[in-house]
CSV table of C-alpha atoms in Angstrom, one decimal:
chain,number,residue,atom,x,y,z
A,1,UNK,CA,152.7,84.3,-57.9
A,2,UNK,CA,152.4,87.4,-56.0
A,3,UNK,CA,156.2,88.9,-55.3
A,4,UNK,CA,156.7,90.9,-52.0
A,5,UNK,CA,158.0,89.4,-48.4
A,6,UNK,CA,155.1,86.7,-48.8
A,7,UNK,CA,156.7,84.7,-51.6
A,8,UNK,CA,158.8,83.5,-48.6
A,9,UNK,CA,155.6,82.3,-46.4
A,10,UNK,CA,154.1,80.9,-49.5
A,11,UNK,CA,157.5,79.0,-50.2
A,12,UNK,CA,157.6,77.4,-47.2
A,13,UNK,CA,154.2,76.0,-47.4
A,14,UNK,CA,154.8,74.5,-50.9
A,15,UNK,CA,158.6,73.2,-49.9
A,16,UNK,CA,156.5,71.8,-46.9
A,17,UNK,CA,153.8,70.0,-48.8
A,18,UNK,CA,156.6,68.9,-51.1
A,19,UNK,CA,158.4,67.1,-48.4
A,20,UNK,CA,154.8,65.7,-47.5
A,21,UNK,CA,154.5,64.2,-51.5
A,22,UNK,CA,158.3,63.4,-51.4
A,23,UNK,CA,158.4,61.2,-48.3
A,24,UNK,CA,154.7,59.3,-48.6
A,25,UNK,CA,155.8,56.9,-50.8
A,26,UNK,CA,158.9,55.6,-48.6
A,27,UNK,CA,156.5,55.9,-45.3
A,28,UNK,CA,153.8,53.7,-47.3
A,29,UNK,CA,157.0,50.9,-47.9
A,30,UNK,CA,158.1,51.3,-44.3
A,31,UNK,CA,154.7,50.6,-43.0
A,32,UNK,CA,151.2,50.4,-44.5
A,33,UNK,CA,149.0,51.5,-41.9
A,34,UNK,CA,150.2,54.8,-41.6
A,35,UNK,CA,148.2,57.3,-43.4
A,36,UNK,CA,149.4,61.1,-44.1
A,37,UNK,CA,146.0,62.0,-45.1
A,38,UNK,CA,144.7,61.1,-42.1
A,39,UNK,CA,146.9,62.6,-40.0
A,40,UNK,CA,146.8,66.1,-42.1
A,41,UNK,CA,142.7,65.4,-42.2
A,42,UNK,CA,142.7,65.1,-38.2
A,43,UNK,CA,145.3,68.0,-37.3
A,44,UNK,CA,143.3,70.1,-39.4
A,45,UNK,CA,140.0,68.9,-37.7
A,46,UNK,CA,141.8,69.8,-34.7
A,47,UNK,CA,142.9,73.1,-35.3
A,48,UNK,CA,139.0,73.9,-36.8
A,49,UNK,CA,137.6,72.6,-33.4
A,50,UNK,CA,140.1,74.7,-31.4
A,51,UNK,CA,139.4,77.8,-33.3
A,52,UNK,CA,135.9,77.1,-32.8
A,53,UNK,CA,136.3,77.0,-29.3
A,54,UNK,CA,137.8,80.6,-29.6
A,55,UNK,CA,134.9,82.3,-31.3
A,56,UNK,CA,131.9,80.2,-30.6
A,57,UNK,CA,129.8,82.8,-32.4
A,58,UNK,CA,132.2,83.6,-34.8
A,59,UNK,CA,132.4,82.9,-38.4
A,60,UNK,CA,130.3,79.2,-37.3
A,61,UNK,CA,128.9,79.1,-41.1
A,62,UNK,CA,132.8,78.9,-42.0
A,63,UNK,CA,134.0,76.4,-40.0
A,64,UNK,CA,130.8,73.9,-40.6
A,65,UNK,CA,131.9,74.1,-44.2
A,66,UNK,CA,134.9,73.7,-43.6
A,67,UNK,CA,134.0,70.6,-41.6
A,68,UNK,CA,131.5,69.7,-44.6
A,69,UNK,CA,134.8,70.2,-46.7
A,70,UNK,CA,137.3,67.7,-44.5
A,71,UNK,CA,134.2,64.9,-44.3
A,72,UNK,CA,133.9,65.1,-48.2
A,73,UNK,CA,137.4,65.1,-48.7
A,74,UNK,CA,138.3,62.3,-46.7
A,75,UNK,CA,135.4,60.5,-48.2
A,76,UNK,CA,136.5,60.9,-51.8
A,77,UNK,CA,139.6,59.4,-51.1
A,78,UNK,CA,137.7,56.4,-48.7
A,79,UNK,CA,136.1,56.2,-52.7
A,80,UNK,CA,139.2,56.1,-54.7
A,81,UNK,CA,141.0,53.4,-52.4
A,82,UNK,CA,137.8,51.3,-53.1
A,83,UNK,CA,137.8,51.8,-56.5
A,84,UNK,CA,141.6,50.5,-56.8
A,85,UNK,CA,141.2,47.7,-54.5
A,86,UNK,CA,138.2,46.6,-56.2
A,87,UNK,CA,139.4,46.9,-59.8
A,88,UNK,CA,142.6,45.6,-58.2
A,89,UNK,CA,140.9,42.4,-57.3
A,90,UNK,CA,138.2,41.4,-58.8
A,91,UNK,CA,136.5,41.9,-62.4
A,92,UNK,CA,134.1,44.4,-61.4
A,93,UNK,CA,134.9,48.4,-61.2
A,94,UNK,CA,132.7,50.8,-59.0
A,95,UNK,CA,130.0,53.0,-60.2
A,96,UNK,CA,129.2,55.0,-57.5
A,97,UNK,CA,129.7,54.4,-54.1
A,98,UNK,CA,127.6,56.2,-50.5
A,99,UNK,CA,129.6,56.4,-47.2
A,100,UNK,CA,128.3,57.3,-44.0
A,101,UNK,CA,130.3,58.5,-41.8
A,102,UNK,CA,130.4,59.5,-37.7
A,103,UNK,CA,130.3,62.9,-38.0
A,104,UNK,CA,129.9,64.1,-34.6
A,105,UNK,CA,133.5,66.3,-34.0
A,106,UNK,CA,132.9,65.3,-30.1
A,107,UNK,CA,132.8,61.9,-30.4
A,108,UNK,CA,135.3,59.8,-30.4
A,109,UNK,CA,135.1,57.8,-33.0
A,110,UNK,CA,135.0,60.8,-35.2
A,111,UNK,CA,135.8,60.0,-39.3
A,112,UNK,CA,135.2,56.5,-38.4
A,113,UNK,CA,132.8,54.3,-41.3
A,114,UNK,CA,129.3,53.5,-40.1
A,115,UNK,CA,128.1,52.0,-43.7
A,116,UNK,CA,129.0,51.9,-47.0
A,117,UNK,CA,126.9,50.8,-50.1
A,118,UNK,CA,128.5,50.3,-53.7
A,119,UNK,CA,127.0,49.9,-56.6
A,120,UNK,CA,129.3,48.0,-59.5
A,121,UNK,CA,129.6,47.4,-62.7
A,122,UNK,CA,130.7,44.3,-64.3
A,123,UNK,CA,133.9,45.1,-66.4
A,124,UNK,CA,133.8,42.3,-68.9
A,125,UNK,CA,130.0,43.6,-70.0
A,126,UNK,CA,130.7,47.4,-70.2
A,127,UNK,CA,134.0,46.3,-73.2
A,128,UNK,CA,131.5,44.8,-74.9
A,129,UNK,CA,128.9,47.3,-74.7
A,130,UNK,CA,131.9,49.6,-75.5
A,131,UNK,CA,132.7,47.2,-78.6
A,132,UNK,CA,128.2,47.4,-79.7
A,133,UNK,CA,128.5,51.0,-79.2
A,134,UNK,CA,131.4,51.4,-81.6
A,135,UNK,CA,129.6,49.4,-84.3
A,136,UNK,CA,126.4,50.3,-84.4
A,137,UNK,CA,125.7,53.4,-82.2
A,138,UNK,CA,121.7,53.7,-82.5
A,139,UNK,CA,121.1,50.4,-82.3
A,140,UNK,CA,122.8,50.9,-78.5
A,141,UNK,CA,120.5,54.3,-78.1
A,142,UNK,CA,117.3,52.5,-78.8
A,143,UNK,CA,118.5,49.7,-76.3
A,144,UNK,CA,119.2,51.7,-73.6
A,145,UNK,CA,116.2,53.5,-73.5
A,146,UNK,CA,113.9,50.7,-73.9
A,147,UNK,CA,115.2,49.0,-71.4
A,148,UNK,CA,116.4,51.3,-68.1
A,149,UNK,CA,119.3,50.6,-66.1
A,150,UNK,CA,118.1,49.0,-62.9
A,151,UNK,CA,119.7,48.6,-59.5
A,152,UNK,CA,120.0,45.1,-59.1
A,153,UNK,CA,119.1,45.0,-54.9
A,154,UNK,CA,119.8,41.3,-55.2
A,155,UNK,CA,123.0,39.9,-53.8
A,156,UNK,CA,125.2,38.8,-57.1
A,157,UNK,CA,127.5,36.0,-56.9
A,158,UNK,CA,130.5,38.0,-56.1
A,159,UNK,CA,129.1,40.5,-53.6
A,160,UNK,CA,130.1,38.5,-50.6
A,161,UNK,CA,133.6,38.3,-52.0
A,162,UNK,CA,134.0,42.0,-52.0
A,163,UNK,CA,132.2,42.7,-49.1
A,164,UNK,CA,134.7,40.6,-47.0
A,165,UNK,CA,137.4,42.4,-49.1
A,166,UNK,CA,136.1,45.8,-47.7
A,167,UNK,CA,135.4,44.5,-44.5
A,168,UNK,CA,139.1,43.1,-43.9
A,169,UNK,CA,140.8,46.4,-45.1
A,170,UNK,CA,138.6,48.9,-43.2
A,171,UNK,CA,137.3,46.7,-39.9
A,172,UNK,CA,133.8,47.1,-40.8
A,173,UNK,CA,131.0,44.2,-40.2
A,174,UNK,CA,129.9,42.7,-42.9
A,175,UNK,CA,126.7,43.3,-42.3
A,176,UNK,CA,126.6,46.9,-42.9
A,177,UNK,CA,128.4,47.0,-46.0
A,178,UNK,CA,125.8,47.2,-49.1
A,179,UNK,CA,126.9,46.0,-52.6
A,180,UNK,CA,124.7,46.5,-55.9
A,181,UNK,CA,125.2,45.7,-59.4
A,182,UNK,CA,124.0,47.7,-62.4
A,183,UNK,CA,123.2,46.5,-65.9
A,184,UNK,CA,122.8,42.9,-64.8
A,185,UNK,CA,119.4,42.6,-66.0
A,186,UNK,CA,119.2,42.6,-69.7
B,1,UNK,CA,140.9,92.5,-76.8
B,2,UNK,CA,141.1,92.5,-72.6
B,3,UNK,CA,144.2,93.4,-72.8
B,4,UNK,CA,144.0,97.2,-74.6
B,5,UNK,CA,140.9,97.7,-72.1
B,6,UNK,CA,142.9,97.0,-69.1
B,7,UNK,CA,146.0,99.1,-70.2
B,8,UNK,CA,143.9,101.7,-71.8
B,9,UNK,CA,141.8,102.2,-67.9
B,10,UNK,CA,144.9,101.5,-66.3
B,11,UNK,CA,146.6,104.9,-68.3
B,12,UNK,CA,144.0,107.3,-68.0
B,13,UNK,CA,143.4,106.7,-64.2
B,14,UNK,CA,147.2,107.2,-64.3
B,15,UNK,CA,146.6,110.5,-66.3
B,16,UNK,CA,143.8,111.9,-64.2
B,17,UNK,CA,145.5,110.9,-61.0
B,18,UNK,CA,148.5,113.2,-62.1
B,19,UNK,CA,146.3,115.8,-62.8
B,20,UNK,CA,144.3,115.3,-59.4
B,21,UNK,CA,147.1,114.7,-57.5
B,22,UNK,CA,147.9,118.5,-56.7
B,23,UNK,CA,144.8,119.9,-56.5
B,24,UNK,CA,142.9,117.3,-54.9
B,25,UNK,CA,144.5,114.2,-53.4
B,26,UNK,CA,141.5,112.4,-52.2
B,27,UNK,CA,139.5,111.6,-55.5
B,28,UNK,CA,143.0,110.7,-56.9
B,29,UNK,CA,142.9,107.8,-54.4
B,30,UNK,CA,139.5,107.0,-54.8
B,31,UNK,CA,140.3,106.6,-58.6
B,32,UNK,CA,143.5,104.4,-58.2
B,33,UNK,CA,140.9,102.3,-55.5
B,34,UNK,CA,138.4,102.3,-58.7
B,35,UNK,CA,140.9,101.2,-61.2
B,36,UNK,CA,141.9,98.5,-59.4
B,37,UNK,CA,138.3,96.9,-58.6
B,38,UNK,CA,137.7,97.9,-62.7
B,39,UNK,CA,140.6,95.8,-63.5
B,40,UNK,CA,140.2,92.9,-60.9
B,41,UNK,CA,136.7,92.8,-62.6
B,42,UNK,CA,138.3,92.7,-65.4
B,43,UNK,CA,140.5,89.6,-64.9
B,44,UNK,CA,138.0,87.2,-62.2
B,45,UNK,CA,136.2,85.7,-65.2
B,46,UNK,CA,139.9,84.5,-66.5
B,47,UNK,CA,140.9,83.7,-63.1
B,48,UNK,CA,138.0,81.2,-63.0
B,49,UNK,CA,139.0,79.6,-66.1
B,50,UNK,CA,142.3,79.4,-65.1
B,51,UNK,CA,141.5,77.5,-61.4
B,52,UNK,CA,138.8,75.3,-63.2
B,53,UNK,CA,141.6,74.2,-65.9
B,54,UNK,CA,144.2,73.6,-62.9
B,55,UNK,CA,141.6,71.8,-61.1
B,56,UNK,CA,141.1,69.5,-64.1
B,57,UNK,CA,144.5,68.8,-64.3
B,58,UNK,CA,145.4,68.3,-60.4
B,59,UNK,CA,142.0,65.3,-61.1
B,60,UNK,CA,143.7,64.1,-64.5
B,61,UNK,CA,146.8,64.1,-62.5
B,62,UNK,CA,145.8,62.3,-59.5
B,63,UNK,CA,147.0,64.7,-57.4
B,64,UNK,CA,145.3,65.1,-53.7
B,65,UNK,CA,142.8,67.2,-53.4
B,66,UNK,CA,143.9,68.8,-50.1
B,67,UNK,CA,147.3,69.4,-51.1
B,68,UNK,CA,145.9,71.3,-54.1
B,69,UNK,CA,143.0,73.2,-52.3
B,70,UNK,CA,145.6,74.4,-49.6
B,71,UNK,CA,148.5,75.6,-52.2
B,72,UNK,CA,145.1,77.6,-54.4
B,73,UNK,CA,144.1,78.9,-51.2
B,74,UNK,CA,147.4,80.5,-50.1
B,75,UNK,CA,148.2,81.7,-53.3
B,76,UNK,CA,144.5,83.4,-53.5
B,77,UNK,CA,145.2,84.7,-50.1
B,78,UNK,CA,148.7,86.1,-51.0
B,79,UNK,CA,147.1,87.9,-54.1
B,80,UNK,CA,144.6,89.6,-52.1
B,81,UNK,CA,146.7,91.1,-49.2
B,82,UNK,CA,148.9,92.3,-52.2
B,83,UNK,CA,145.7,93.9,-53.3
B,84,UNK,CA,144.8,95.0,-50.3
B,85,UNK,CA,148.0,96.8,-49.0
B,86,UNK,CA,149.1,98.0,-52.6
B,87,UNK,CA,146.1,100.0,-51.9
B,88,UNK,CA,147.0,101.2,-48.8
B,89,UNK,CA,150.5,102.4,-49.8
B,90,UNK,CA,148.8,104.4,-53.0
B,91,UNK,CA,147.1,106.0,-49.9
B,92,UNK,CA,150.5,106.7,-48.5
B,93,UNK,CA,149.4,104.8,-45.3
B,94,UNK,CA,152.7,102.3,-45.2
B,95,UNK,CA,152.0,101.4,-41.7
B,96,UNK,CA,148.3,99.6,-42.9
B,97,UNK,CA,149.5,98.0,-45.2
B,98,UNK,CA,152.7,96.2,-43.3
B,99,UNK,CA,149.3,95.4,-41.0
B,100,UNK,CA,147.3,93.9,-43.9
B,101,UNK,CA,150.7,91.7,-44.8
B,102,UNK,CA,150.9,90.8,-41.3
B,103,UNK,CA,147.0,89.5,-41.2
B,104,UNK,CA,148.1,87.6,-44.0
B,105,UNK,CA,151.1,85.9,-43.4
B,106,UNK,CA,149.5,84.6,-40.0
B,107,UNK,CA,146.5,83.2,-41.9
B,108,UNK,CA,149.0,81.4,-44.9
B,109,UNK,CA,151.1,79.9,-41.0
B,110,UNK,CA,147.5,78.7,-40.1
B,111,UNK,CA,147.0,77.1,-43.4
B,112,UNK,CA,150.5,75.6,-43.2
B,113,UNK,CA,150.2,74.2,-39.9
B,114,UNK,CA,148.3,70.7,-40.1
B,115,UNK,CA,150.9,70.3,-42.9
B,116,UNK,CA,153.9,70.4,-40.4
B,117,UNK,CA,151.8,68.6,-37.8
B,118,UNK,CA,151.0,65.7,-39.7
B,119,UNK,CA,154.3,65.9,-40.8
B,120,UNK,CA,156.1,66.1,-37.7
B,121,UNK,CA,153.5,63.3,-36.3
B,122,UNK,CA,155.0,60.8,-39.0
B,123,UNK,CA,158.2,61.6,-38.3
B,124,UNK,CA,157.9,61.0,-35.0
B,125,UNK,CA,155.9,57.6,-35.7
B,126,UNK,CA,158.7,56.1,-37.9
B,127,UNK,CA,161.6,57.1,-35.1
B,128,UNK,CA,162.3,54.1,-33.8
């Protein structure tokens, strides 16, 4: 770290984000829907927008990747609650996952969830493909290319399941959550 | 080895500077300003290396992403005002470089502040 009067600045920004780590924890216990991210996420959204306001020609490139930056940040960690909560409750784990989210920085539902699509994987067949692969490795090779993974567009059994999950932790209609399930067709 | 090349440029610029220095002042500057771009060539690629290993770990680590983009950002900030005004004083110009400093401690407080907003906001929220 760079030594000179701005250790101190920098100090206080870490000791800052420190007490921000520190604290979440005991804030999540107190009560569960408040959100630090969100809050950080939104001030910062703020103080882009404000600054954009400032210098409407000005350094616009910067500031729409920063925006670009904020979206894809909030929407990895949209993706890693969704992975817990799915692997959390049912026997399935999540592949990949596409969000779309209101994007307009005007509007004012802004960060809000339009849809969301998943695409799972069934847990109990990717141990034993784990278990084939361990034993005979080009056997599993020839397998897989003979026969392509395909998106399954088909509801599966427990798709409603999860969708309601999703649905009761984020507000969203049922209707515009997707699911889809890889490697069912063998 | 980096390391000889860096300390080997690093010594002769310091040679020819001392040499320079009487006779003409300028070019003794505009080598230090060389040296330093030479050596912060020199050192980028490891840089990279380094952020890209961090990065892996903040991942493995499950640490958030925005807490560790900010604290790499202020830090890569702080090391380039250093640059930047180490520079200036080599050129004798103190008053430019306090300036530099000051550009950069205002932009490391800009970076800080959603942290103490959201911060402040929580606190507020779980006042009763």
């Amino acid at each position: 770290m760079p030594n000179s009067n701005m250790k101190r600045f920098i100090d206080m920004i870490v000791g800052l984000l420190i007490i921000v780590v520190i604290i979440t924890p005991f804030i999540k216990i107190i009560s569960r829907d408040i959100d630090i991210e969100k809050h950080f996420l939104l001030s910062n959204n703020k103080l882009n927008s404000e600054l954009k306001n400032n210098h409407i020609n000005e350094d616009e490139k910067v500031s729409k990747l920063q925006e670009e930056q904020i979206i894809k940040a909030y929407e990895k960690n949209i993706e890693k609650e969704i992975q817990n909560l799915i692997e959390k409750e049912t026997d399935y784990e999540l592949e990949s996952i596409e969000i779309t989210i209101d994007n307009e920085l005007e509007a004012e539902d802004y960060g809000s969830i339009r849809e969301m699509s998943l695409v799972l994987r069934d847990k109990k067949k990717k141990s034993l493909k784990n278990k084939k692969e361990i034993q005979v490795e080009k056997i599993e090779n020839v397998w897989i290319k003979n026969n392509k993974i395909k998106k399954e567009d088909k509801d599966f059994e427990d798709s409603n399941k999860i969708k309601k999950l999703i649905a009761k932790e984020y507000g969203l209609p049922i209707d515009k959550i997707s699911t889809h399930l890889i490697g069912n067709g063998r | 080895m980096e390391i000889f090349q860096i300390v080997g440029i690093g010594l002769i610029a310091t040679m020819m500077i001392v040499f320079l220095k009487d006779q003409k002042p300028e070019f003794a500057l505009l080598i230090s300003v060389a040296t330093s771009i030479i050596i912060f060539y020199f050192i980028i690629d490891k840089f990279q290396v380094v952020v890209q290993v961090l990065n892996n770990l903040a991942k493995n680590a499950n640490v958030d992403f925005i807490y560790f983009t900010t604290i790499l950002k202020i830090i890569g900030i702080a090391y380039v005002i250093e640059f930047g005004a180490q520079i200036s004083r080599d050129a004798g110009e103190e008053s430019i470089a306090s300036k530099i400093e000051l550009g950069g401690k205002v932009i490391i407080m800009v970076l800080g502040i959603p942290i103490l907003t959201a911060l402040m906001d929580l606190i507020i929220k779980i006042l009763p």
